[in-house]
mmCIF file with all atom_site columns, C-alpha atoms in Angstrom:
data_model
loop_
_atom_site.group_PDB
_atom_site.id
_atom_site.type_symbol
_atom_site.label_atom_id
_atom_site.label_alt_id
_atom_site.label_comp_id
_atom_site.label_asym_id
_atom_site.label_entity_id
_atom_site.label_seq_id
_atom_site.pdbx_PDB_ins_code
_atom_site.Cartn_x
_atom_site.Cartn_y
_atom_site.Cartn_z
_atom_site.occupancy
_atom_site.B_iso_or_equiv
_atom_site.pdbx_formal_charge
_atom_site.auth_seq_id
_atom_site.auth_comp_id
_atom_site.auth_asym_id
_atom_site.auth_atom_id
_atom_site.pdbx_PDB_model_num
ATOM 1   C CA . UNK L 1 1   ? -95.645 6.667  -5.867  1.00 0.00 ? 22  UNK L CA 1
ATOM 2   C CA . UNK L 1 2   ? -92.591 9.610  -5.275  1.00 0.00 ? 23  UNK L CA 1
ATOM 3   C CA . UNK L 1 3   ? -89.622 7.757  -3.837  1.00 0.00 ? 24  UNK L CA 1
ATOM 4   C CA . UNK L 1 4   ? -88.486 8.848  -0.424  1.00 0.00 ? 25  UNK L CA 1
ATOM 5   C CA . UNK L 1 5   ? -85.817 11.601 -0.555  1.00 0.00 ? 26  UNK L CA 1
ATOM 6   C CA . UNK L 1 6   ? -84.256 9.870  2.798   1.00 0.00 ? 27  UNK L CA 1
ATOM 7   C CA . UNK L 1 7   ? -83.989 6.355  0.722   1.00 0.00 ? 28  UNK L CA 1
ATOM 8   C CA . UNK L 1 8   ? -82.234 8.155  -2.189  1.00 0.00 ? 29  UNK L CA 1
ATOM 9   C CA . UNK L 1 9   ? -80.050 9.750  -0.211  1.00 0.00 ? 30  UNK L CA 1
ATOM 10  C CA . UNK L 1 10  ? -79.228 6.282  1.666   1.00 0.00 ? 31  UNK L CA 1
ATOM 11  C CA . UNK L 1 11  ? -78.856 4.659  -1.367  1.00 0.00 ? 32  UNK L CA 1
ATOM 12  C CA . UNK L 1 12  ? -76.683 7.159  -3.105  1.00 0.00 ? 33  UNK L CA 1
ATOM 13  C CA . UNK L 1 13  ? -74.630 7.760  0.266   1.00 0.00 ? 34  UNK L CA 1
ATOM 14  C CA . UNK L 1 14  ? -73.751 3.772  0.151   1.00 0.00 ? 35  UNK L CA 1
ATOM 15  C CA . UNK L 1 15  ? -73.115 3.991  -3.510  1.00 0.00 ? 36  UNK L CA 1
ATOM 16  C CA . UNK L 1 16  ? -69.941 6.861  -2.205  1.00 0.00 ? 37  UNK L CA 1
ATOM 17  C CA . UNK L 1 17  ? -68.785 4.902  0.642   1.00 0.00 ? 38  UNK L CA 1
ATOM 18  C CA . UNK L 1 18  ? -68.595 1.693  -0.413  1.00 0.00 ? 39  UNK L CA 1
ATOM 19  C CA . UNK L 1 19  ? -66.285 1.637  -2.944  1.00 0.00 ? 40  UNK L CA 1
ATOM 20  C CA . UNK L 1 20  ? -63.963 3.848  -1.176  1.00 0.00 ? 41  UNK L CA 1
ATOM 21  C CA . UNK L 1 21  ? -63.654 0.659  1.454   1.00 0.00 ? 42  UNK L CA 1
ATOM 22  C CA . UNK L 1 22  ? -63.031 -1.649 -1.138  1.00 0.00 ? 43  UNK L CA 1
ATOM 23  C CA . UNK L 1 23  ? -60.496 0.443  -3.541  1.00 0.00 ? 44  UNK L CA 1
ATOM 24  C CA . UNK L 1 24  ? -58.720 1.493  -0.517  1.00 0.00 ? 45  UNK L CA 1
ATOM 25  C CA . UNK L 1 25  ? -59.364 5.142  -0.642  1.00 0.00 ? 46  UNK L CA 1
ATOM 26  C CA . UNK L 1 26  ? -60.379 4.880  3.242   1.00 0.00 ? 47  UNK L CA 1
ATOM 27  C CA . UNK L 1 27  ? -57.348 3.131  3.925   1.00 0.00 ? 48  UNK L CA 1
ATOM 28  C CA . UNK L 1 28  ? -55.431 6.119  2.346   1.00 0.00 ? 49  UNK L CA 1
ATOM 29  C CA . UNK L 1 29  ? -56.922 8.611  4.302   1.00 0.00 ? 50  UNK L CA 1
ATOM 30  C CA . UNK L 1 30  ? -56.211 6.770  7.361   1.00 0.00 ? 51  UNK L CA 1
ATOM 31  C CA . UNK L 1 31  ? -52.189 6.253  6.216   1.00 0.00 ? 52  UNK L CA 1
ATOM 32  C CA . UNK L 1 32  ? -52.343 9.983  5.577   1.00 0.00 ? 53  UNK L CA 1
ATOM 33  C CA . UNK L 1 33  ? -52.936 10.692 9.114   1.00 0.00 ? 54  UNK L CA 1
ATOM 34  C CA . UNK L 1 34  ? -50.298 8.344  9.879   1.00 0.00 ? 55  UNK L CA 1
ATOM 35  C CA . UNK L 1 35  ? -47.362 9.873  7.287   1.00 0.00 ? 56  UNK L CA 1
ATOM 36  C CA . UNK L 1 36  ? -48.351 13.356 8.291   1.00 0.00 ? 57  UNK L CA 1
ATOM 37  C CA . UNK L 1 37  ? -47.462 12.429 12.211  1.00 0.00 ? 58  UNK L CA 1
ATOM 38  C CA . UNK L 1 38  ? -44.070 10.822 11.599  1.00 0.00 ? 59  UNK L CA 1
ATOM 39  C CA . UNK L 1 39  ? -42.937 13.108 8.747   1.00 0.00 ? 60  UNK L CA 1
ATOM 40  C CA . UNK L 1 40  ? -43.491 16.251 10.879  1.00 0.00 ? 61  UNK L CA 1
ATOM 41  C CA . UNK L 1 41  ? -43.273 15.089 14.570  1.00 0.00 ? 62  UNK L CA 1
ATOM 42  C CA . UNK L 1 42  ? -40.181 13.039 14.050  1.00 0.00 ? 63  UNK L CA 1
ATOM 43  C CA . UNK L 1 43  ? -38.095 15.572 12.133  1.00 0.00 ? 64  UNK L CA 1
ATOM 44  C CA . UNK L 1 44  ? -39.022 18.627 14.447  1.00 0.00 ? 65  UNK L CA 1
ATOM 45  C CA . UNK L 1 45  ? -39.539 17.798 18.014  1.00 0.00 ? 66  UNK L CA 1
ATOM 46  C CA . UNK L 1 46  ? -36.039 18.340 18.936  1.00 0.00 ? 67  UNK L CA 1
ATOM 47  C CA . UNK L 1 47  ? -36.092 21.441 16.886  1.00 0.00 ? 68  UNK L CA 1
ATOM 48  C CA . UNK L 1 48  ? -38.895 22.941 17.906  1.00 0.00 ? 69  UNK L CA 1
ATOM 49  C CA . UNK L 1 49  ? -38.141 22.094 21.773  1.00 0.00 ? 70  UNK L CA 1
ATOM 50  C CA . UNK L 1 50  ? -36.700 25.598 22.863  1.00 0.00 ? 71  UNK L CA 1
ATOM 51  C CA . UNK L 1 51  ? -39.834 27.410 20.861  1.00 0.00 ? 72  UNK L CA 1
ATOM 52  C CA . UNK L 1 52  ? -42.934 25.684 21.586  1.00 0.00 ? 73  UNK L CA 1
ATOM 53  C CA . UNK L 1 53  ? -44.047 25.909 25.564  1.00 0.00 ? 74  UNK L CA 1
ATOM 54  C CA . UNK L 1 54  ? -44.802 22.394 26.666  1.00 0.00 ? 75  UNK L CA 1
ATOM 55  C CA . UNK L 1 55  ? -45.016 19.035 24.405  1.00 0.00 ? 76  UNK L CA 1
ATOM 56  C CA . UNK L 1 56  ? -44.470 19.623 21.056  1.00 0.00 ? 77  UNK L CA 1
ATOM 57  C CA . UNK L 1 57  ? -46.939 16.401 20.380  1.00 0.00 ? 78  UNK L CA 1
ATOM 58  C CA . UNK L 1 58  ? -49.967 19.085 21.801  1.00 0.00 ? 79  UNK L CA 1
ATOM 59  C CA . UNK L 1 59  ? -48.850 21.476 20.047  1.00 0.00 ? 80  UNK L CA 1
ATOM 60  C CA . UNK L 1 60  ? -48.610 19.556 16.463  1.00 0.00 ? 81  UNK L CA 1
ATOM 61  C CA . UNK L 1 61  ? -51.724 17.639 16.638  1.00 0.00 ? 82  UNK L CA 1
ATOM 62  C CA . UNK L 1 62  ? -53.990 20.015 15.566  1.00 0.00 ? 83  UNK L CA 1
ATOM 63  C CA . UNK L 1 63  ? -52.237 20.936 12.075  1.00 0.00 ? 84  UNK L CA 1
ATOM 64  C CA . UNK L 1 64  ? -52.055 17.045 11.444  1.00 0.00 ? 85  UNK L CA 1
ATOM 65  C CA . UNK L 1 65  ? -55.901 16.686 12.119  1.00 0.00 ? 86  UNK L CA 1
ATOM 66  C CA . UNK L 1 66  ? -56.364 19.460 9.698   1.00 0.00 ? 87  UNK L CA 1
ATOM 67  C CA . UNK L 1 67  ? -54.171 18.262 6.862   1.00 0.00 ? 88  UNK L CA 1
ATOM 68  C CA . UNK L 1 68  ? -55.802 15.192 7.428   1.00 0.00 ? 89  UNK L CA 1
ATOM 69  C CA . UNK L 1 69  ? -59.334 16.829 6.642   1.00 0.00 ? 90  UNK L CA 1
ATOM 70  C CA . UNK L 1 70  ? -58.049 18.807 3.952   1.00 0.00 ? 91  UNK L CA 1
ATOM 71  C CA . UNK L 1 71  ? -56.787 15.736 2.027   1.00 0.00 ? 92  UNK L CA 1
ATOM 72  C CA . UNK L 1 72  ? -60.328 14.748 2.395   1.00 0.00 ? 93  UNK L CA 1
ATOM 73  C CA . UNK L 1 73  ? -61.707 17.475 0.603   1.00 0.00 ? 94  UNK L CA 1
ATOM 74  C CA . UNK L 1 74  ? -59.131 16.907 -2.196  1.00 0.00 ? 95  UNK L CA 1
ATOM 75  C CA . UNK L 1 75  ? -60.895 13.710 -2.354  1.00 0.00 ? 96  UNK L CA 1
ATOM 76  C CA . UNK L 1 76  ? -64.229 15.237 -2.589  1.00 0.00 ? 97  UNK L CA 1
ATOM 77  C CA . UNK L 1 77  ? -63.288 17.423 -5.310  1.00 0.00 ? 98  UNK L CA 1
ATOM 78  C CA . UNK L 1 78  ? -61.962 14.424 -7.076  1.00 0.00 ? 99  UNK L CA 1
ATOM 79  C CA . UNK L 1 79  ? -65.084 12.535 -7.089  1.00 0.00 ? 100 UNK L CA 1
ATOM 80  C CA . UNK L 1 80  ? -67.552 15.669 -7.748  1.00 0.00 ? 101 UNK L CA 1
ATOM 81  C CA . UNK L 1 81  ? -65.046 15.993 -11.001 1.00 0.00 ? 102 UNK L CA 1
ATOM 82  C CA . UNK L 1 82  ? -65.192 12.714 -11.903 1.00 0.00 ? 103 UNK L CA 1
ATOM 83  C CA . UNK L 1 83  ? -69.288 12.547 -11.294 1.00 0.00 ? 104 UNK L CA 1
ATOM 84  C CA . UNK L 1 84  ? -69.595 15.564 -13.671 1.00 0.00 ? 105 UNK L CA 1
ATOM 85  C CA . UNK L 1 85  ? -67.171 14.440 -16.416 1.00 0.00 ? 106 UNK L CA 1
ATOM 86  C CA . UNK L 1 86  ? -68.458 10.609 -16.750 1.00 0.00 ? 107 UNK L CA 1
ATOM 87  C CA . UNK L 1 87  ? -72.251 12.438 -16.652 1.00 0.00 ? 108 UNK L CA 1
ATOM 88  C CA . UNK L 1 88  ? -73.580 10.952 -13.299 1.00 0.00 ? 109 UNK L CA 1
ATOM 89  C CA . UNK L 1 89  ? -75.072 14.437 -12.367 1.00 0.00 ? 110 UNK L CA 1
ATOM 90  C CA . UNK L 1 90  ? -76.427 14.496 -15.904 1.00 0.00 ? 111 UNK L CA 1
ATOM 91  C CA . UNK L 1 91  ? -78.232 11.268 -15.551 1.00 0.00 ? 112 UNK L CA 1
ATOM 92  C CA . UNK L 1 92  ? -79.396 12.353 -11.933 1.00 0.00 ? 113 UNK L CA 1
ATOM 93  C CA . UNK L 1 93  ? -81.002 15.447 -13.015 1.00 0.00 ? 114 UNK L CA 1
ATOM 94  C CA . UNK L 1 94  ? -83.213 13.503 -15.815 1.00 0.00 ? 115 UNK L CA 1
ATOM 95  C CA . UNK L 1 95  ? -84.636 11.490 -12.835 1.00 0.00 ? 116 UNK L CA 1
ATOM 96  C CA . UNK L 1 96  ? -87.087 12.114 -10.087 1.00 0.00 ? 117 UNK L CA 1
ATOM 97  C CA . UNK L 1 97  ? -83.977 12.829 -7.518  1.00 0.00 ? 118 UNK L CA 1
ATOM 98  C CA . UNK L 1 98  ? -84.122 16.212 -5.651  1.00 0.00 ? 119 UNK L CA 1
ATOM 99  C CA . UNK L 1 99  ? -81.382 18.707 -7.388  1.00 0.00 ? 120 UNK L CA 1
ATOM 100 C CA . UNK L 1 100 ? -79.242 18.396 -3.548  1.00 0.00 ? 121 UNK L CA 1
ATOM 101 C CA . UNK L 1 101 ? -79.836 14.561 -2.545  1.00 0.00 ? 122 UNK L CA 1
ATOM 102 C CA . UNK L 1 102 ? -76.330 13.748 -5.280  1.00 0.00 ? 123 UNK L CA 1
ATOM 103 C CA . UNK L 1 103 ? -74.409 16.869 -3.251  1.00 0.00 ? 124 UNK L CA 1
ATOM 104 C CA . UNK L 1 104 ? -75.982 15.353 0.293   1.00 0.00 ? 125 UNK L CA 1
ATOM 105 C CA . UNK L 1 105 ? -74.796 11.669 -0.230  1.00 0.00 ? 126 UNK L CA 1
ATOM 106 C CA . UNK L 1 106 ? -71.688 12.884 -1.515  1.00 0.00 ? 127 UNK L CA 1
ATOM 107 C CA . UNK L 1 107 ? -71.101 15.200 1.411   1.00 0.00 ? 128 UNK L CA 1
ATOM 108 C CA . UNK L 1 108 ? -72.072 12.289 3.835   1.00 0.00 ? 129 UNK L CA 1
ATOM 109 C CA . UNK L 1 109 ? -69.363 10.258 2.294   1.00 0.00 ? 130 UNK L CA 1
ATOM 110 C CA . UNK L 1 110 ? -66.715 13.074 3.001   1.00 0.00 ? 131 UNK L CA 1
ATOM 111 C CA . UNK L 1 111 ? -67.812 13.251 6.240   1.00 0.00 ? 132 UNK L CA 1
ATOM 112 C CA . UNK L 1 112 ? -67.217 9.708  6.673   1.00 0.00 ? 133 UNK L CA 1
ATOM 113 C CA . UNK L 1 113 ? -63.772 9.703  5.164   1.00 0.00 ? 134 UNK L CA 1
ATOM 114 C CA . UNK L 1 114 ? -63.254 13.088 7.359   1.00 0.00 ? 135 UNK L CA 1
ATOM 115 C CA . UNK L 1 115 ? -64.258 11.549 10.638  1.00 0.00 ? 136 UNK L CA 1
ATOM 116 C CA . UNK L 1 116 ? -62.004 8.248  10.057  1.00 0.00 ? 137 UNK L CA 1
ATOM 117 C CA . UNK L 1 117 ? -59.140 10.473 9.327   1.00 0.00 ? 138 UNK L CA 1
ATOM 118 C CA . UNK L 1 118 ? -59.787 12.608 12.458  1.00 0.00 ? 139 UNK L CA 1
ATOM 119 C CA . UNK L 1 119 ? -59.732 9.454  14.132  1.00 0.00 ? 140 UNK L CA 1
ATOM 120 C CA . UNK L 1 120 ? -56.465 8.123  12.618  1.00 0.00 ? 141 UNK L CA 1
ATOM 121 C CA . UNK L 1 121 ? -55.204 11.764 13.493  1.00 0.00 ? 142 UNK L CA 1
ATOM 122 C CA . UNK L 1 122 ? -56.132 11.773 17.367  1.00 0.00 ? 143 UNK L CA 1
ATOM 123 C CA . UNK L 1 123 ? -54.733 8.091  17.677  1.00 0.00 ? 144 UNK L CA 1
ATOM 124 C CA . UNK L 1 124 ? -51.348 8.974  16.439  1.00 0.00 ? 145 UNK L CA 1
ATOM 125 C CA . UNK L 1 125 ? -51.135 11.720 18.119  1.00 0.00 ? 146 UNK L CA 1
ATOM 126 C CA . UNK L 1 126 ? -51.837 9.853  21.515  1.00 0.00 ? 147 UNK L CA 1
ATOM 127 C CA . UNK L 1 127 ? -48.758 7.269  20.330  1.00 0.00 ? 148 UNK L CA 1
ATOM 128 C CA . UNK L 1 128 ? -46.563 10.296 20.222  1.00 0.00 ? 149 UNK L CA 1
ATOM 129 C CA . UNK L 1 129 ? -47.779 11.820 23.486  1.00 0.00 ? 150 UNK L CA 1
ATOM 130 C CA . UNK L 1 130 ? -50.911 13.933 22.666  1.00 0.00 ? 151 UNK L CA 1
ATOM 131 C CA . UNK L 1 131 ? -53.299 14.428 25.016  1.00 0.00 ? 152 UNK L CA 1
ATOM 132 C CA . UNK L 1 132 ? -56.932 15.778 25.937  1.00 0.00 ? 153 UNK L CA 1
ATOM 133 C CA . UNK L 1 133 ? -56.843 17.250 29.825  1.00 0.00 ? 154 UNK L CA 1
ATOM 134 C CA . UNK L 1 134 ? -60.037 19.561 29.695  1.00 0.00 ? 155 UNK L CA 1
ATOM 135 C CA . UNK L 1 135 ? -62.755 17.421 29.933  1.00 0.00 ? 156 UNK L CA 1
ATOM 136 C CA . UNK L 1 136 ? -65.081 15.402 27.842  1.00 0.00 ? 157 UNK L CA 1
ATOM 137 C CA . UNK L 1 137 ? -66.967 18.290 26.605  1.00 0.00 ? 158 UNK L CA 1
ATOM 138 C CA . UNK L 1 138 ? -63.537 20.327 25.262  1.00 0.00 ? 159 UNK L CA 1
ATOM 139 C CA . UNK L 1 139 ? -62.481 16.815 23.395  1.00 0.00 ? 160 UNK L CA 1
ATOM 140 C CA . UNK L 1 140 ? -66.154 16.993 21.737  1.00 0.00 ? 161 UNK L CA 1
ATOM 141 C CA . UNK L 1 141 ? -65.947 20.372 20.584  1.00 0.00 ? 162 UNK L CA 1
ATOM 142 C CA . UNK L 1 142 ? -62.452 20.069 19.433  1.00 0.00 ? 163 UNK L CA 1
ATOM 143 C CA . UNK L 1 143 ? -63.443 17.201 17.015  1.00 0.00 ? 164 UNK L CA 1
ATOM 144 C CA . UNK L 1 144 ? -66.741 19.069 16.264  1.00 0.00 ? 165 UNK L CA 1
ATOM 145 C CA . UNK L 1 145 ? -64.712 22.163 15.056  1.00 0.00 ? 166 UNK L CA 1
ATOM 146 C CA . UNK L 1 146 ? -62.528 20.109 12.839  1.00 0.00 ? 167 UNK L CA 1
ATOM 147 C CA . UNK L 1 147 ? -65.384 18.114 11.705  1.00 0.00 ? 168 UNK L CA 1
ATOM 148 C CA . UNK L 1 148 ? -67.247 21.728 10.801  1.00 0.00 ? 169 UNK L CA 1
ATOM 149 C CA . UNK L 1 149 ? -63.597 22.447 8.878   1.00 0.00 ? 170 UNK L CA 1
ATOM 150 C CA . UNK L 1 150 ? -63.611 19.441 6.765   1.00 0.00 ? 171 UNK L CA 1
ATOM 151 C CA . UNK L 1 151 ? -67.259 19.976 6.053   1.00 0.00 ? 172 UNK L CA 1
ATOM 152 C CA . UNK L 1 152 ? -66.585 23.507 4.714   1.00 0.00 ? 173 UNK L CA 1
ATOM 153 C CA . UNK L 1 153 ? -63.262 22.382 2.878   1.00 0.00 ? 174 UNK L CA 1
ATOM 154 C CA . UNK L 1 154 ? -65.183 19.455 1.594   1.00 0.00 ? 175 UNK L CA 1
ATOM 155 C CA . UNK L 1 155 ? -68.408 21.508 0.863   1.00 0.00 ? 176 UNK L CA 1
ATOM 156 C CA . UNK L 1 156 ? -65.800 23.928 -1.505  1.00 0.00 ? 177 UNK L CA 1
ATOM 157 C CA . UNK L 1 157 ? -63.989 21.247 -2.445  1.00 0.00 ? 178 UNK L CA 1
ATOM 158 C CA . UNK L 1 158 ? -67.398 19.765 -4.561  1.00 0.00 ? 179 UNK L CA 1
ATOM 159 C CA . UNK L 1 159 ? -68.591 22.667 -5.816  1.00 0.00 ? 180 UNK L CA 1
ATOM 160 C CA . UNK L 1 160 ? -64.757 22.984 -7.583  1.00 0.00 ? 181 UNK L CA 1
ATOM 161 C CA . UNK L 1 161 ? -65.115 19.568 -8.608  1.00 0.00 ? 182 UNK L CA 1
ATOM 162 C CA . UNK L 1 162 ? -68.702 20.545 -10.358 1.00 0.00 ? 183 UNK L CA 1
ATOM 163 C CA . UNK L 1 163 ? -67.518 22.813 -12.356 1.00 0.00 ? 184 UNK L CA 1
ATOM 164 C CA . UNK L 1 164 ? -63.702 20.762 -13.310 1.00 0.00 ? 185 UNK L CA 1
ATOM 165 C CA . UNK L 1 165 ? -63.131 19.029 -16.721 1.00 0.00 ? 186 UNK L CA 1
ATOM 166 C CA . UNK L 1 166 ? -59.939 17.168 -15.413 1.00 0.00 ? 187 UNK L CA 1
ATOM 167 C CA . UNK L 1 167 ? -60.347 15.147 -12.312 1.00 0.00 ? 188 UNK L CA 1
ATOM 168 C CA . UNK L 1 168 ? -56.492 14.595 -12.711 1.00 0.00 ? 189 UNK L CA 1
ATOM 169 C CA . UNK L 1 169 ? -55.827 18.382 -12.314 1.00 0.00 ? 190 UNK L CA 1
ATOM 170 C CA . UNK L 1 170 ? -58.163 18.576 -8.892  1.00 0.00 ? 191 UNK L CA 1
ATOM 171 C CA . UNK L 1 171 ? -54.963 17.488 -7.053  1.00 0.00 ? 192 UNK L CA 1
ATOM 172 C CA . UNK L 1 172 ? -52.541 19.847 -8.350  1.00 0.00 ? 193 UNK L CA 1
ATOM 173 C CA . UNK L 1 173 ? -54.727 22.464 -7.877  1.00 0.00 ? 194 UNK L CA 1
ATOM 174 C CA . UNK L 1 174 ? -55.730 21.805 -4.816  1.00 0.00 ? 195 UNK L CA 1
ATOM 175 C CA . UNK L 1 175 ? -52.577 20.581 -2.944  1.00 0.00 ? 196 UNK L CA 1
ATOM 176 C CA . UNK L 1 176 ? -50.261 23.941 -3.437  1.00 0.00 ? 197 UNK L CA 1
ATOM 177 C CA . UNK L 1 177 ? -52.661 25.954 -1.357  1.00 0.00 ? 198 UNK L CA 1
ATOM 178 C CA . UNK L 1 178 ? -52.632 23.024 1.406   1.00 0.00 ? 199 UNK L CA 1
ATOM 179 C CA . UNK L 1 179 ? -48.676 23.318 1.360   1.00 0.00 ? 200 UNK L CA 1
ATOM 180 C CA . UNK L 1 180 ? -48.768 27.069 1.466   1.00 0.00 ? 201 UNK L CA 1
ATOM 181 C CA . UNK L 1 181 ? -51.062 27.772 3.898   1.00 0.00 ? 202 UNK L CA 1
ATOM 182 C CA . UNK L 1 182 ? -49.801 24.984 6.441   1.00 0.00 ? 203 UNK L CA 1
ATOM 183 C CA . UNK L 1 183 ? -46.072 25.620 6.053   1.00 0.00 ? 204 UNK L CA 1
ATOM 184 C CA . UNK L 1 184 ? -46.442 29.106 6.374   1.00 0.00 ? 205 UNK L CA 1
ATOM 185 C CA . UNK L 1 185 ? -48.517 28.771 9.778   1.00 0.00 ? 206 UNK L CA 1
ATOM 186 C CA . UNK L 1 186 ? -48.466 28.328 13.578  1.00 0.00 ? 207 UNK L CA 1
ATOM 187 C CA . UNK L 1 187 ? -49.139 24.837 12.780  1.00 0.00 ? 208 UNK L CA 1
ATOM 188 C CA . UNK L 1 188 ? -45.449 23.729 12.869  1.00 0.00 ? 209 UNK L CA 1
ATOM 189 C CA . UNK L 1 189 ? -44.018 26.941 14.925  1.00 0.00 ? 210 UNK L CA 1
ATOM 190 C CA . UNK L 1 190 ? -45.007 29.634 16.465  1.00 0.00 ? 211 UNK L CA 1
ATOM 191 C CA . UNK L 1 191 ? -45.467 33.063 14.374  1.00 0.00 ? 212 UNK L CA 1
ATOM 192 C CA . UNK L 1 192 ? -42.327 34.592 16.125  1.00 0.00 ? 213 UNK L CA 1
ATOM 193 C CA . UNK L 1 193 ? -40.413 32.540 14.569  1.00 0.00 ? 214 UNK L CA 1
ATOM 194 C CA . UNK L 1 194 ? -41.063 33.904 11.111  1.00 0.00 ? 215 UNK L CA 1
ATOM 195 C CA . UNK L 1 195 ? -39.402 37.040 9.201   1.00 0.00 ? 216 UNK L CA 1
ATOM 196 C CA . UNK L 1 196 ? -40.971 39.753 10.951  1.00 0.00 ? 217 UNK L CA 1
ATOM 197 C CA . UNK L 1 197 ? -42.260 40.706 7.870   1.00 0.00 ? 218 UNK L CA 1
ATOM 198 C CA . UNK L 1 198 ? -44.409 37.355 6.813   1.00 0.00 ? 219 UNK L CA 1
ATOM 199 C CA . UNK L 1 199 ? -45.655 37.507 10.528  1.00 0.00 ? 220 UNK L CA 1
ATOM 200 C CA . UNK L 1 200 ? -48.837 39.199 9.962   1.00 0.00 ? 221 UNK L CA 1
ATOM 201 C CA . UNK L 1 201 ? -49.819 36.847 6.961   1.00 0.00 ? 222 UNK L CA 1
ATOM 202 C CA . UNK L 1 202 ? -49.283 34.298 9.111   1.00 0.00 ? 223 UNK L CA 1
ATOM 203 C CA . UNK L 1 203 ? -51.029 35.257 11.872  1.00 0.00 ? 224 UNK L CA 1
ATOM 204 C CA . UNK L 1 204 ? -54.347 35.988 10.246  1.00 0.00 ? 225 UNK L CA 1
ATOM 205 C CA . UNK L 1 205 ? -54.195 33.541 7.267   1.00 0.00 ? 226 UNK L CA 1
ATOM 206 C CA . UNK L 1 206 ? -57.021 30.958 7.380   1.00 0.00 ? 227 UNK L CA 1
ATOM 207 C CA . UNK L 1 207 ? -55.012 27.915 8.825   1.00 0.00 ? 228 UNK L CA 1
ATOM 208 C CA . UNK L 1 208 ? -53.694 30.091 11.811  1.00 0.00 ? 229 UNK L CA 1
ATOM 209 C CA . UNK L 1 209 ? -57.088 31.018 12.534  1.00 0.00 ? 230 UNK L CA 1
ATOM 210 C CA . UNK L 1 210 ? -58.372 27.684 12.583  1.00 0.00 ? 231 UNK L CA 1
ATOM 211 C CA . UNK L 1 211 ? -55.611 26.744 14.892  1.00 0.00 ? 232 UNK L CA 1
ATOM 212 C CA . UNK L 1 212 ? -56.441 29.664 17.336  1.00 0.00 ? 233 UNK L CA 1
ATOM 213 C CA . UNK L 1 213 ? -59.395 28.687 17.389  1.00 0.00 ? 234 UNK L CA 1
ATOM 214 C CA . UNK L 1 214 ? -58.811 24.957 18.178  1.00 0.00 ? 235 UNK L CA 1
ATOM 215 C CA . UNK L 1 215 ? -56.461 25.880 20.576  1.00 0.00 ? 236 UNK L CA 1
ATOM 216 C CA . UNK L 1 216 ? -59.535 26.702 23.258  1.00 0.00 ? 237 UNK L CA 1
ATOM 217 C CA . UNK L 1 217 ? -59.814 23.251 23.413  1.00 0.00 ? 238 UNK L CA 1
ATOM 218 C CA . UNK L 1 218 ? -56.269 21.527 24.149  1.00 0.00 ? 239 UNK L CA 1
ATOM 219 C CA . UNK L 1 219 ? -53.893 22.039 26.629  1.00 0.00 ? 240 UNK L CA 1
ATOM 220 C CA . UNK L 1 220 ? -50.741 23.481 26.349  1.00 0.00 ? 241 UNK L CA 1
#
């Protein structure tokens, strides 16, 4: 009897998700959203008041959500790399499991962490004054776009992890682009506050483009 691919996916998804609840990985995803909110909003809200139209919370929360899903992608890379090093992927390859089923299961766990991190980011945003003003369809669109970005980042992280031979190094490999692309973006301040020679990069780099896309779903 051929095993059901759906049942295999479910069992492998539980294998990924259940340990993240027990070992604190899920709690860490939630905590990071709170840490980003406190560490960015409190020191910058008065400094940025003269440069940002309206509430700085409205301006800042999208980049906090992006940071939350980015760090979920880092966890995806670490999980994938660990499975590769420990031989789990090789073992799955010798079993009657479709090649993409383990990947789909890992992505399910990654999306679970992304959704948790996003929900925490929005909750923290509400505590500092962020609001959705443009109706349910815009709120849903905002969340779907963030999740799509999270899915893309997690999938890339999973691919990187599959070819990595050092799980511990994944954090250092991935954290540097995150810091650079967030700090040098329109997520923390408008592009015209950067040096003139840097503004073209600030406006056109991927993080800023993601934030411009999400600005359609928020009220300034």
